[in-house]
Coordinates of C-alpha atoms and ligand atoms in Angstrom, one line a residue:
M95 CA 134.9 101.4 96.4
S96 CA 134.9 104.8 97.9
D97 CA 134.6 104.5 101.6
Y98 CA 133.1 107.8 102.7
V99 CA 132.2 106.3 106.0
A100 CA 134.0 103.2 107.2
L101 CA 133.4 101.1 110.3
D102 CA 136.3 98.9 110.8
G103 CA 136.2 96.0 113.3
L104 CA 133.9 97.9 115.5
T105 CA 133.2 96.4 118.9
L106 CA 130.8 98.2 121.3
A107 CA 130.0 97.2 124.9
Y108 CA 128.0 98.3 127.8
G109 CA 130.1 97.2 130.7
K110 CA 130.4 93.5 130.2
T111 CA 127.6 93.3 127.7
V112 CA 129.0 93.2 124.2
A113 CA 126.3 94.7 122.0
V114 CA 128.1 94.9 118.7
E115 CA 131.2 92.8 117.8
G116 CA 133.7 93.2 114.9
L117 CA 131.4 95.1 112.7
D118 CA 132.8 96.1 109.3
L119 CA 130.8 98.4 107.0
S120 CA 131.7 100.8 104.4
I121 CA 129.3 103.4 103.0
A122 CA 129.7 105.4 99.8
K123 CA 129.1 109.1 99.6
G124 CA 125.5 109.9 98.9
E125 CA 124.4 106.4 99.8
L126 CA 121.3 105.6 101.8
I127 CA 121.9 102.6 104.0
T128 CA 119.3 101.1 106.3
L129 CA 120.3 99.1 109.3
L130 CA 117.5 96.5 109.7
G131 CA 117.0 94.0 112.4
P132 CA 114.9 92.9 115.4
S133 CA 114.9 94.9 118.6
G134 CA 118.2 94.5 120.6
C135 CA 120.4 93.5 117.6
G136 CA 122.6 96.5 118.0
K137 CA 121.3 99.1 115.5
S138 CA 121.1 102.1 117.9
T139 CA 124.4 101.1 119.5
T140 CA 126.0 101.3 116.1
M141 CA 124.4 104.7 115.5
R142 CA 125.6 106.0 118.9
A143 CA 129.1 105.0 118.1
I144 CA 129.1 106.8 114.7
A145 CA 127.6 109.9 116.4
G146 CA 130.3 109.8 119.0
L147 CA 128.0 109.2 122.0
M148 CA 129.8 105.9 122.8
T149 CA 133.5 104.9 122.6
P150 CA 134.3 101.6 120.9
S151 CA 136.2 99.0 122.9
A152 CA 137.9 98.0 119.6
G153 CA 137.9 99.1 116.0
R154 CA 137.7 102.5 114.4
I155 CA 135.4 104.9 112.6
V156 CA 136.5 106.9 109.6
I157 CA 134.4 109.7 108.0
D158 CA 135.5 111.4 104.8
G159 CA 139.1 110.3 105.3
R160 CA 139.4 111.3 108.9
D161 CA 139.7 108.9 111.8
V162 CA 137.0 110.2 114.2
T163 CA 137.0 107.3 116.7
R164 CA 138.3 109.5 119.5
L165 CA 136.6 112.8 118.5
P166 CA 133.7 114.2 120.5
P167 CA 130.3 114.4 118.8
S168 CA 130.5 118.1 118.0
K169 CA 133.7 117.6 116.0
R170 CA 132.4 114.8 113.8
E171 CA 130.0 116.6 111.5
V172 CA 127.3 114.0 112.0
G173 CA 123.6 114.7 112.4
L174 CA 121.3 112.5 114.5
V175 CA 117.5 112.3 114.3
F176 CA 115.7 110.2 116.9
Q177 CA 112.2 108.8 117.2
S178 CA 111.4 111.5 119.7
Y179 CA 111.7 114.9 118.2
A180 CA 113.3 116.6 121.2
L181 CA 112.4 120.1 120.0
F182 CA 112.7 123.1 122.3
P183 CA 109.1 123.8 123.4
H184 CA 109.7 127.4 124.2
L185 CA 111.3 128.2 120.8
T186 CA 109.5 128.8 117.5
V187 CA 110.0 126.4 114.6
Y188 CA 112.4 128.9 113.1
E189 CA 114.5 129.2 116.3
N190 CA 114.6 125.4 116.7
V191 CA 116.0 125.1 113.2
A192 CA 118.4 128.0 113.8
F193 CA 119.6 126.7 117.2
G194 CA 122.8 124.8 116.1
L195 CA 123.7 127.5 113.6
R196 CA 123.6 130.2 116.3
L197 CA 125.9 128.1 118.5
K198 CA 128.4 127.9 115.7
S199 CA 127.9 131.6 114.8
A200 CA 127.3 130.3 111.2
P201 CA 127.3 132.9 108.4
D202 CA 124.1 133.3 106.3
L203 CA 122.0 132.0 109.2
D204 CA 118.7 133.3 107.9
A205 CA 119.2 132.0 104.4
K206 CA 120.1 128.6 105.7
V207 CA 117.2 128.3 108.1
R208 CA 114.7 129.4 105.3
D209 CA 116.3 127.0 103.0
G210 CA 116.0 124.2 105.5
L211 CA 112.4 125.0 106.2
A212 CA 111.6 125.0 102.5
T213 CA 113.3 121.6 102.0
V214 CA 111.0 120.0 104.5
G215 CA 107.9 122.0 103.4
L216 CA 107.5 124.1 106.6
T217 CA 108.1 127.6 105.3
E218 CA 104.6 128.7 106.4
F219 CA 105.2 127.3 109.9
A220 CA 108.3 129.3 110.9
D221 CA 106.6 131.3 113.7
R222 CA 104.7 128.4 115.3
A223 CA 105.5 126.7 118.5
P224 CA 106.3 123.0 118.3
R225 CA 103.1 122.1 120.3
D226 CA 101.0 123.6 117.5
L227 CA 102.4 121.1 115.0
S228 CA 101.4 117.5 114.2
G229 CA 103.8 114.7 114.9
G230 CA 104.8 114.5 111.3
Q231 CA 105.5 118.3 111.2
Q232 CA 107.5 118.1 114.4
Q233 CA 109.6 115.3 112.9
R234 CA 110.2 117.6 109.8
V235 CA 111.5 120.3 112.1
A236 CA 113.9 117.8 113.7
L237 CA 115.0 116.9 110.2
A238 CA 115.5 120.5 109.1
R239 CA 117.4 121.2 112.3
S240 CA 119.9 118.5 111.4
L241 CA 120.0 119.3 107.6
V242 CA 121.0 123.0 108.1
M243 CA 124.1 121.9 109.9
E244 CA 125.2 120.3 106.6
P245 CA 126.5 117.1 108.3
K246 CA 128.6 114.7 106.3
V247 CA 126.4 111.8 107.5
L248 CA 122.8 112.0 108.7
L249 CA 121.8 109.2 111.1
L250 CA 118.1 108.5 111.6
D251 CA 117.2 106.1 114.3
E252 CA 113.6 104.8 113.8
P253 CA 112.6 108.4 113.1
L254 CA 109.1 107.4 111.8
S255 CA 108.1 105.0 114.6
N256 CA 105.9 107.5 116.4
L257 CA 103.9 108.4 113.4
D258 CA 100.7 106.7 112.3
A259 CA 100.8 104.4 109.2
R260 CA 99.6 107.0 106.6
L261 CA 101.9 109.7 107.9
R262 CA 104.8 107.2 108.0
L263 CA 104.4 106.5 104.3
E264 CA 104.2 110.2 103.5
M265 CA 107.3 111.0 105.6
R266 CA 109.2 108.1 104.1
M267 CA 108.7 109.5 100.7
E268 CA 109.6 113.0 101.9
L269 CA 112.9 111.6 103.3
Q270 CA 113.7 110.0 100.0
R271 CA 113.0 113.2 98.2
V272 CA 115.2 115.2 100.6
Q273 CA 118.0 112.7 100.3
K274 CA 117.9 112.8 96.5
E275 CA 117.8 116.6 96.5
T276 CA 120.6 117.1 99.0
G277 CA 122.7 114.1 98.0
I278 CA 123.4 113.6 101.8
T279 CA 124.8 110.3 103.0
M280 CA 122.2 108.7 105.3
V281 CA 122.1 105.8 107.7
F282 CA 118.5 104.9 108.5
V283 CA 117.6 102.5 111.3
T284 CA 114.4 100.5 111.3
H285 CA 113.0 97.2 112.4
D286 CA 110.3 97.4 109.7
Q287 CA 111.3 95.4 106.6
A288 CA 108.9 97.3 104.3
E289 CA 110.4 100.6 105.3
A290 CA 113.9 99.3 104.7
L291 CA 113.0 97.8 101.3
A292 CA 111.4 101.0 100.2
L293 CA 114.1 103.4 101.3
A294 CA 117.5 101.8 101.0
D295 CA 120.1 101.8 98.4
R296 CA 121.6 99.0 100.5
I297 CA 120.2 97.1 103.4
V298 CA 122.4 95.9 106.3
L299 CA 120.5 93.1 108.1
M300 CA 121.8 92.7 111.7
R301 CA 121.5 89.9 114.1
D302 CA 122.9 89.7 117.6
G303 CA 125.4 92.6 117.2
A304 CA 126.8 91.4 113.8
I305 CA 125.9 91.7 110.1
E306 CA 123.8 88.7 108.9
Q307 CA 123.5 89.9 105.3
M308 CA 124.1 92.9 103.3
G309 CA 122.7 93.7 99.8
T310 CA 120.3 95.7 97.7
P311 CA 116.7 95.6 98.6
E312 CA 116.1 93.2 95.7
E313 CA 118.8 90.9 96.9
I314 CA 117.6 90.9 100.5
Y315 CA 114.0 90.4 99.4
S316 CA 114.6 87.5 97.0
A317 CA 117.8 85.8 98.1
P318 CA 118.1 85.6 101.9
V319 CA 121.2 83.7 103.0
S320 CA 119.9 82.1 106.2
G321 CA 116.8 80.9 108.0
F322 CA 117.0 84.0 110.1
A323 CA 117.2 86.4 107.1
A324 CA 114.4 84.5 105.3
D325 CA 112.1 84.6 108.3
F326 CA 112.8 88.3 108.9
I327 CA 112.0 89.2 105.3
G328 CA 108.7 87.3 105.1
F329 CA 109.5 83.8 103.9
E330 CA 107.1 82.1 106.4
T331 CA 107.6 78.5 105.4
I332 CA 111.2 77.3 105.9
L333 CA 112.2 73.6 105.4
P334 CA 115.5 71.9 105.6
D335 CA 117.0 70.9 102.2
G336 CA 118.7 67.8 103.7
A337 CA 122.2 69.2 103.1
G338 CA 122.5 71.6 106.0
G339 CA 120.7 74.5 104.2
G340 CA 117.1 75.2 103.7
L341 CA 114.3 76.1 101.3
A342 CA 112.0 79.0 101.9
W343 CA 108.7 80.1 100.5
R344 CA 106.6 83.3 100.8
P345 CA 102.9 82.6 101.6
G346 CA 101.9 83.6 98.1
A347 CA 104.3 81.0 96.6
V348 CA 102.6 78.0 98.2
V349 CA 100.0 76.4 96.0
L350 CA 96.8 75.4 97.9
G351 CA 94.2 72.9 96.6
S352 CA 96.5 70.8 94.5
G353 CA 99.9 69.1 94.8
P354 CA 101.6 66.1 96.2
N355 CA 101.4 67.1 99.9
Q356 CA 98.6 67.0 102.3
G357 CA 98.0 69.3 105.3
T358 CA 95.3 70.3 107.8
V359 CA 94.1 73.9 108.2
R360 CA 95.0 74.9 111.8
G361 CA 94.3 78.7 111.4
T362 CA 92.9 81.2 109.0
A363 CA 92.7 85.0 108.9
F364 CA 91.1 87.5 106.6
A365 CA 93.7 90.0 105.4
G366 CA 91.9 92.2 102.9
E367 CA 93.3 91.3 99.5
R368 CA 94.4 87.9 100.7
R369 CA 93.2 85.2 103.1
E370 CA 96.0 83.6 105.2
Y371 CA 96.3 80.0 106.3
I372 CA 98.4 78.0 108.7
L373 CA 98.6 74.3 107.8
D374 CA 100.0 71.4 109.8
S375 CA 101.6 68.8 107.6
P376 CA 104.1 66.0 107.9
L377 CA 106.7 68.4 106.4
G378 CA 106.2 70.9 109.1
T379 CA 104.2 74.1 109.5
I380 CA 103.1 75.7 106.2
K381 CA 102.0 79.3 105.8
A382 CA 100.0 80.1 102.7
D383 CA 97.6 82.6 101.4
T384 CA 95.0 82.8 98.6
P385 CA 93.3 85.7 96.9
A386 CA 90.3 87.0 98.9
G387 CA 87.9 85.8 96.2
A388 CA 88.9 82.1 96.5
A389 CA 86.5 79.8 98.4
P390 CA 87.6 79.8 102.1
L391 CA 88.9 76.7 103.7
E392 CA 87.6 75.7 107.1
I393 CA 89.7 75.0 110.2
G394 CA 90.3 71.2 110.5
Q395 CA 89.8 70.7 106.7
S396 CA 92.3 68.6 104.9
V397 CA 93.9 70.2 101.8
A398 CA 96.5 69.3 99.2
F399 CA 99.4 71.7 98.6
D400 CA 102.5 72.2 96.5
L401 CA 105.8 73.9 97.4
P402 CA 107.1 74.7 93.9
R403 CA 110.9 74.4 93.7
E404 CA 111.1 77.3 91.3
R405 CA 109.4 79.6 93.8
A406 CA 111.7 78.7 96.7
A407 CA 114.7 80.7 98.0
H408 CA 117.7 78.5 98.7
L409 CA 119.3 79.2 102.1
A410 CA 122.9 78.4 102.6
R411 CA 122.2 78.0 106.4
L412 CA 119.0 76.9 108.1
D413 CA 119.6 78.8 111.4
Ligands
LIG281 P1 118.5 98.0 118.7 O1 118.6 99.5 118.5 O2 118.8 97.2 117.5 O3 117.1 97.6 119.2 P2 120.4 98.4 120.8 O4 121.6 98.8 120.1 O5 119.6 99.4 121.5 O6 119.5 97.5 119.9 O7 120.9 97.3 121.9 C1 121.8 96.3 121.6 C2 122.1 95.5 122.9 O8 122.7 96.3 123.8 C3 120.8 94.9 123.5 O9 121.1 93.7 124.1 C4 120.5 95.9 124.6 O10 119.9 95.3 125.7 C5 121.9 96.4 125.0 N1 121.9 97.8 125.5 C6 121.5 98.9 124.8 N2 121.6 100.0 125.6 C7 122.2 99.6 126.7 C8 122.6 100.3 127.9 N3 122.4 101.6 128.0 N4 123.1 99.6 128.9 C9 123.2 98.2 128.8 N5 122.9 97.5 127.7 C10 122.4 98.2 126.7
LIG282 MG1 117.2 101.0 118.7

């Protein structure tokens, strides 16, 4: 495997707080990796270390064959896009995108800026001030500003979190297109499983500063390794298998209205296409849903249910 970016036994601490411990990750050239996990699991810390904003207490970082562990951010050829756009308010869109290139006295500045603006669809907006742009457009400027520097790796830390749902989807597709067009290696951080599944070539699921599971979106979606991974990716009913592991079902995999088990409806919620239910049962809490058209069950009602084996994900660990 070609390790274009390699994190090797990376340990990162804030004073005595160890945020990331012994992280190993290799990323191929042109790959789009997402770091997925709950708040506080160490995603941003890992990004900071790759960008050079934080020095590891152990381990090393290699980018394109060069050990960059001790290099300052400016020498790493890494771009970083945050959730906040951090544009210069007094500069036009054009000048914001040109800023880093001017610092480097880069040749062909105008062509590069125009090209960057075209890539993110902002050619018409070159002369505007950032305050006269929407949030999505401002995030595109931030993206163009990073892209024109031609970084070896582009790091995006929850870049879409400030956008509303519709714009988020649009920008996600935009990012995918830019990545395909430019072939740039990207590490994208999110706590949103849908975003990770839609974008990634490979998902790195993190938990408490370590990697819990790594795989393609299909693998992560259908074959979680642990209770934590299953829960995070939407398997809402998790039961022990009696052998130290577990069995997990998505709500849609639970059969309601027939089957060998009996439960009582504790809660119900209308969710558009589906109606969601929480059942109490001797097996534990069961989360199920039915198509919106099905006759609704009442709270307190007793209902038969089935947990089909063939629809279960088998978990090597329950925790
Ligand atoms: P994530 O981006 O996954 O939400 P972070 O990498 O920001 O998580 O944080 C990982 C851990 O490091 C958390 O426990 C967090 O409280 C801690 N942490 C993050 N930044 C700092 C800091 N500047 N000082 C001390 N602890 C921090
Ligand atoms: Mg973060």
